[in-house]
Amino acid sequence: TAEPQVLVHADKQALADAAAARLVAALQEAQSRSPEAQVALTGGSMGSAIIASVVRLPERTAVDWQRVRVWWGDERYLPAGDPDRNDTQNDEAGLLELGLDPAKVHRVAGPDTSGSAEESAEAYARSIREHGQGGWDVVLFGVGPDGHVASLFPHHPAQRVTDAIAVAVHDSPKPPPDRVSLTFECFERSRQVWFLVSGADKAEAVAAAQAPGADRWEVPAAGPRGSEATLWLLDEPAASGLGDE
Ligand code: 6PG
């Protein structure tokens, strides 16, 4: 596993644009290696900002979007189309304008089509086993001010699940309380892991996650690593807690 790299951009827009360009390049590269590129997207405001930037980027046409499989690292357990779902927010940012095959956009079932978050997590895990080709080319993570990634929160038992690749998460400290998340076990199969973080309220979490010996139980963002690269894509306020090296 390569050492994490930190790249700092002036502000959130510059960060989203840089991440979008990097994503387009990574997907092209993945497609030169395997029939399908596998990407796990993130929710939150950063996740949507990146999709919006990809949609505007002229180079996006270099990707064969029909050969991209899209997943989410986590989803809020709400009915399809709910404005608070991560996929709905990514859709609103223009995800489907990219020319993806809708059958390869893997959405987490909500309470409208599944009996429980547990059932939904199991179904998502089955899809990953069937179509995930054993790993992710790129995983995008937003990071919360408490250091959470996906729906893996500090001191939350979902973090400790090692016998499943997707889990139901209840009592999430960030609303809504019910979610489905991929597990650390699942994120371990990633070539590239990118943390996308904007804002001064995240500076402490960013510094804590990168501190030597950081413990993912306390700061979940200290957990996921890519086998090829782990990148911290930050804006200046989010980077303000890191020492100058
Ligand atoms: C969510 C995401 C969560 C998010 C972080 C950062 O449900 O919102 O799963 O992990 O990525 O909380 O969110 P922002 O980018 O909005 O700060």
Short mmCIF file of C-alpha atoms and ligand atoms in Angstrom, two decimals:
data_model
loop_
_atom_site.label_atom_id
_atom_site.label_comp_id
_atom_site.label_asym_id
_atom_site.label_seq_id
_atom_site.Cartn_x
_atom_site.Cartn_y
_atom_site.Cartn_z
CA THR A 1 0.00 0.00 0.00
CA ALA A 2 1.42 3.35 -1.06
CA GLU A 3 1.83 6.22 1.40
CA PRO A 4 -1.12 8.63 1.36
CA GLN A 5 -0.59 11.77 -0.71
CA VAL A 6 -2.05 15.17 0.06
CA LEU A 7 -3.07 17.62 -2.68
CA VAL A 8 -4.35 21.03 -1.70
CA HIS A 9 -6.56 23.21 -3.90
CA ALA A 10 -7.59 26.83 -3.37
CA ASP A 11 -11.27 26.28 -2.67
CA LYS A 12 -14.12 23.79 -2.95
CA GLN A 13 -14.77 24.49 -6.63
CA ALA A 14 -11.12 24.07 -7.58
CA LEU A 15 -11.04 20.87 -5.55
CA ALA A 16 -14.18 19.49 -7.23
CA ASP A 17 -12.81 20.35 -10.69
CA ALA A 18 -9.45 18.73 -9.96
CA ALA A 19 -11.12 15.60 -8.57
CA ALA A 20 -13.39 15.42 -11.64
CA ALA A 21 -10.43 15.57 -14.03
CA ARG A 22 -8.63 12.95 -11.99
CA LEU A 23 -11.72 10.71 -11.96
CA VAL A 24 -12.10 10.88 -15.74
CA ALA A 25 -8.42 9.95 -16.14
CA ALA A 26 -8.69 7.09 -13.62
CA LEU A 27 -11.77 5.64 -15.33
CA GLN A 28 -10.04 5.74 -18.72
CA GLU A 29 -7.05 4.01 -17.24
CA ALA A 30 -9.27 1.36 -15.60
CA GLN A 31 -11.00 0.75 -18.93
CA SER A 32 -7.70 0.12 -20.62
CA ARG A 33 -7.09 -2.65 -18.09
CA SER A 34 -10.48 -4.33 -17.70
CA PRO A 35 -13.82 -4.43 -19.51
CA GLU A 36 -15.55 -2.35 -16.87
CA ALA A 37 -14.44 0.42 -14.54
CA GLN A 38 -15.82 0.13 -11.01
CA VAL A 39 -16.37 3.31 -9.03
CA ALA A 40 -17.93 3.86 -5.61
CA LEU A 41 -19.36 7.36 -5.32
CA THR A 42 -19.99 9.36 -2.19
CA GLY A 43 -22.92 11.35 -0.94
CA GLY A 44 -22.76 14.63 0.86
CA SER A 45 -22.21 17.97 -0.75
CA MET A 46 -18.74 17.03 -2.00
CA GLY A 47 -20.05 13.99 -3.85
CA SER A 48 -22.53 16.09 -5.80
CA ALA A 49 -20.00 18.85 -6.48
CA ILE A 50 -17.72 16.33 -8.16
CA ILE A 51 -20.45 14.87 -10.35
CA ALA A 52 -21.44 18.40 -11.42
CA SER A 53 -17.80 19.08 -12.36
CA VAL A 54 -17.49 15.83 -14.34
CA VAL A 55 -20.65 16.73 -16.28
CA ARG A 56 -19.07 20.06 -17.31
CA LEU A 57 -15.66 18.63 -18.16
CA PRO A 58 -15.02 18.32 -21.93
CA GLU A 59 -12.64 15.37 -21.35
CA ARG A 60 -15.52 13.30 -19.96
CA THR A 61 -16.20 12.09 -23.52
CA ALA A 62 -12.93 10.12 -23.42
CA VAL A 63 -14.59 7.68 -20.99
CA ASP A 64 -16.79 4.91 -22.36
CA TRP A 65 -19.55 5.50 -19.82
CA GLN A 66 -21.42 2.39 -20.92
CA ARG A 67 -18.51 0.45 -19.44
CA VAL A 68 -18.57 2.11 -16.04
CA ARG A 69 -20.31 0.51 -13.07
CA VAL A 70 -21.45 2.97 -10.45
CA TRP A 71 -21.99 2.10 -6.80
CA TRP A 72 -22.33 4.11 -3.61
CA GLY A 73 -20.11 3.66 -0.59
CA ASP A 74 -23.18 4.29 1.50
CA GLU A 75 -26.80 5.29 1.15
CA ARG A 76 -29.37 6.81 3.40
CA TYR A 77 -32.18 4.29 3.91
CA LEU A 78 -34.97 6.36 2.36
CA PRO A 79 -37.38 5.66 -0.52
CA ALA A 80 -36.18 5.90 -4.12
CA GLY A 81 -36.11 9.49 -5.31
CA ASP A 82 -36.09 10.97 -1.81
CA PRO A 83 -34.22 14.30 -2.02
CA ASP A 84 -32.05 13.27 0.93
CA ARG A 85 -30.75 10.11 -0.71
CA ASN A 86 -27.16 10.22 -1.93
CA ASP A 87 -28.08 8.80 -5.32
CA THR A 88 -30.89 11.34 -5.80
CA GLN A 89 -28.45 14.16 -5.07
CA ASN A 90 -25.91 12.70 -7.48
CA ASP A 91 -28.68 12.34 -10.10
CA GLU A 92 -29.63 15.97 -9.60
CA ALA A 93 -25.99 16.92 -10.15
CA GLY A 94 -26.28 15.32 -13.62
CA LEU A 95 -25.00 11.76 -13.13
CA LEU A 96 -27.31 10.26 -15.75
CA GLU A 97 -26.35 12.88 -18.34
CA LEU A 98 -22.98 11.17 -18.59
CA GLY A 99 -24.43 8.36 -20.71
CA LEU A 100 -24.20 5.57 -18.14
CA ASP A 101 -26.08 2.32 -18.65
CA PRO A 102 -28.88 2.57 -16.03
CA ALA A 103 -28.53 -1.19 -15.42
CA LYS A 104 -24.95 -0.53 -14.24
CA VAL A 105 -25.92 2.18 -11.78
CA HIS A 106 -26.29 0.12 -8.62
CA ARG A 107 -28.64 1.79 -6.17
CA VAL A 108 -29.23 0.71 -2.60
CA ALA A 109 -32.86 -0.37 -2.08
CA GLY A 110 -34.85 1.86 0.27
CA PRO A 111 -37.84 1.07 2.50
CA ASP A 112 -40.14 1.30 -0.55
CA THR A 113 -38.63 -1.83 -2.10
CA SER A 114 -36.99 -3.71 0.78
CA GLY A 115 -38.24 -5.01 4.11
CA SER A 116 -35.44 -3.55 6.20
CA ALA A 117 -32.03 -1.89 5.98
CA GLU A 118 -30.55 -5.33 6.77
CA GLU A 119 -32.32 -6.89 3.79
CA SER A 120 -31.20 -3.99 1.59
CA ALA A 121 -27.57 -4.36 2.71
CA GLU A 122 -27.67 -8.08 1.94
CA ALA A 123 -29.09 -7.44 -1.52
CA TYR A 124 -26.42 -4.81 -2.20
CA ALA A 125 -23.70 -7.19 -1.08
CA ARG A 126 -25.06 -9.80 -3.50
CA SER A 127 -24.92 -7.29 -6.38
CA ILE A 128 -21.35 -6.45 -5.50
CA ARG A 129 -20.42 -10.12 -5.48
CA GLU A 130 -22.14 -10.60 -8.82
CA HIS A 131 -21.01 -7.48 -10.69
CA GLY A 132 -18.22 -5.95 -8.66
CA GLN A 133 -15.39 -7.96 -10.21
CA GLY A 134 -13.76 -8.30 -6.84
CA GLY A 135 -12.85 -4.69 -6.22
CA TRP A 136 -12.99 -0.97 -6.85
CA ASP A 137 -10.92 1.01 -9.27
CA VAL A 138 -11.75 4.22 -7.43
CA VAL A 139 -13.57 4.87 -4.16
CA LEU A 140 -14.60 8.44 -3.33
CA PHE A 141 -15.12 9.44 0.28
CA GLY A 142 -16.41 12.62 1.81
CA VAL A 143 -15.32 13.04 5.42
CA GLY A 144 -17.50 14.32 8.25
CA PRO A 145 -16.30 16.77 10.91
CA ASP A 146 -16.20 13.76 13.29
CA GLY A 147 -13.97 11.87 10.84
CA HIS A 148 -16.65 9.49 9.52
CA VAL A 149 -16.48 8.04 6.02
CA ALA A 150 -19.40 6.47 4.15
CA SER A 151 -21.73 5.59 7.06
CA LEU A 152 -18.94 4.30 9.29
CA PHE A 153 -19.01 6.57 12.34
CA PRO A 154 -16.63 6.85 15.30
CA HIS A 155 -17.29 4.20 17.95
CA HIS A 156 -20.13 2.71 15.94
CA PRO A 157 -20.35 -1.12 15.83
CA ALA A 158 -20.86 -1.13 12.04
CA GLN A 159 -17.15 -0.34 11.80
CA ARG A 160 -16.31 -3.71 13.31
CA VAL A 161 -18.25 -5.85 10.87
CA THR A 162 -15.78 -8.14 9.15
CA ASP A 163 -18.06 -10.91 7.87
CA ALA A 164 -20.10 -8.80 5.43
CA ILE A 165 -19.33 -6.35 2.65
CA ALA A 166 -22.40 -4.19 3.29
CA VAL A 167 -24.22 -3.50 6.57
CA ALA A 168 -27.29 -1.79 7.92
CA VAL A 169 -26.39 1.17 10.10
CA HIS A 170 -28.83 2.42 12.74
CA ASP A 171 -28.57 5.36 15.12
CA SER A 172 -26.36 7.31 12.75
CA PRO A 173 -25.28 10.54 14.44
CA LYS A 174 -25.77 12.29 11.08
CA PRO A 175 -29.39 12.20 9.91
CA PRO A 176 -31.12 10.17 8.70
CA PRO A 177 -30.55 7.52 11.40
CA ASP A 178 -30.96 4.47 9.14
CA ARG A 179 -28.40 3.81 6.45
CA VAL A 180 -26.66 1.12 4.47
CA SER A 181 -22.89 1.23 4.25
CA LEU A 182 -20.14 -0.78 2.68
CA THR A 183 -17.76 -2.09 5.32
CA PHE A 184 -14.02 -1.58 5.82
CA GLU A 185 -13.70 -5.18 4.70
CA CYS A 186 -15.23 -4.21 1.36
CA PHE A 187 -13.25 -0.97 0.97
CA GLU A 188 -10.06 -2.97 1.38
CA ARG A 189 -10.41 -4.09 -2.23
CA SER A 190 -9.69 -0.65 -3.67
CA ARG A 191 -6.94 0.40 -6.04
CA GLN A 192 -7.50 4.10 -5.44
CA VAL A 193 -9.04 5.68 -2.37
CA TRP A 194 -9.69 9.41 -2.50
CA PHE A 195 -10.83 11.55 0.39
CA LEU A 196 -12.45 14.77 -0.79
CA VAL A 197 -12.66 17.35 1.92
CA SER A 198 -13.60 21.02 1.96
CA GLY A 199 -14.00 23.47 4.80
CA ALA A 200 -12.38 24.57 8.04
CA ASP A 201 -14.81 22.51 10.12
CA LYS A 202 -13.11 19.39 8.71
CA ALA A 203 -9.51 20.50 9.39
CA GLU A 204 -9.30 18.73 12.73
CA ALA A 205 -10.67 15.45 11.37
CA VAL A 206 -8.27 15.59 8.40
CA ALA A 207 -5.28 16.10 10.69
CA ALA A 208 -6.44 13.40 13.11
CA ALA A 209 -6.92 10.84 10.32
CA GLN A 210 -3.40 11.46 9.05
CA ALA A 211 -1.67 11.52 12.43
CA PRO A 212 0.80 8.65 12.95
CA GLY A 213 -0.93 5.73 14.62
CA ALA A 214 -4.41 7.15 14.02
CA ASP A 215 -7.07 4.64 15.08
CA ARG A 216 -10.04 4.14 12.77
CA TRP A 217 -12.33 3.33 15.71
CA GLU A 218 -11.85 6.97 16.77
CA VAL A 219 -11.40 8.46 13.30
CA PRO A 220 -12.86 6.20 10.62
CA ALA A 221 -11.14 8.16 7.83
CA ALA A 222 -7.88 6.68 9.11
CA GLY A 223 -9.10 3.27 7.88
CA PRO A 224 -9.48 2.90 4.11
CA ARG A 225 -6.36 2.67 1.97
CA GLY A 226 -5.90 2.05 -1.73
CA SER A 227 -3.54 -0.67 -2.95
CA GLU A 228 -2.22 1.75 -5.60
CA ALA A 229 -2.90 5.17 -4.13
CA THR A 230 -4.56 6.93 -1.23
CA LEU A 231 -5.17 10.60 -1.95
CA TRP A 232 -6.34 13.41 0.24
CA LEU A 233 -7.82 16.06 -2.05
CA LEU A 234 -8.36 19.09 0.13
CA ASP A 235 -9.15 22.73 -0.10
CA GLU A 236 -7.01 25.18 1.84
CA PRO A 237 -9.37 25.48 4.84
CA ALA A 238 -9.60 21.67 5.20
CA ALA A 239 -5.80 21.43 5.02
CA SER A 240 -5.25 24.13 7.63
CA GLY A 241 -4.68 21.64 10.47
CA LEU A 242 -1.82 19.86 8.70
CA GLY A 243 1.77 20.91 9.44
CA ASP A 244 3.88 22.26 6.55
CA GLU A 245 6.17 19.53 5.37
C1 6PG B 1 -23.60 11.18 3.74
C2 6PG B 1 -22.26 10.56 3.40
C3 6PG B 1 -21.18 11.05 4.33
C4 6PG B 1 -20.57 12.30 3.73
C5 6PG B 1 -19.79 13.07 4.77
C6 6PG B 1 -19.26 14.38 4.22
O1 6PG B 1 -24.52 10.45 4.00
O2 6PG B 1 -23.68 12.38 3.73
O3 6PG B 1 -22.39 9.27 3.45
O4 6PG B 1 -20.20 10.10 4.57
O5 6PG B 1 -19.76 12.00 2.65
O6 6PG B 1 -20.65 13.31 5.84
O7 6PG B 1 -20.34 15.14 3.72
P1 6PG B 1 -20.10 16.57 3.07
O8 6PG B 1 -19.29 16.39 1.82
O9 6PG B 1 -21.50 17.09 2.79
O10 6PG B 1 -19.43 17.38 4.11
#
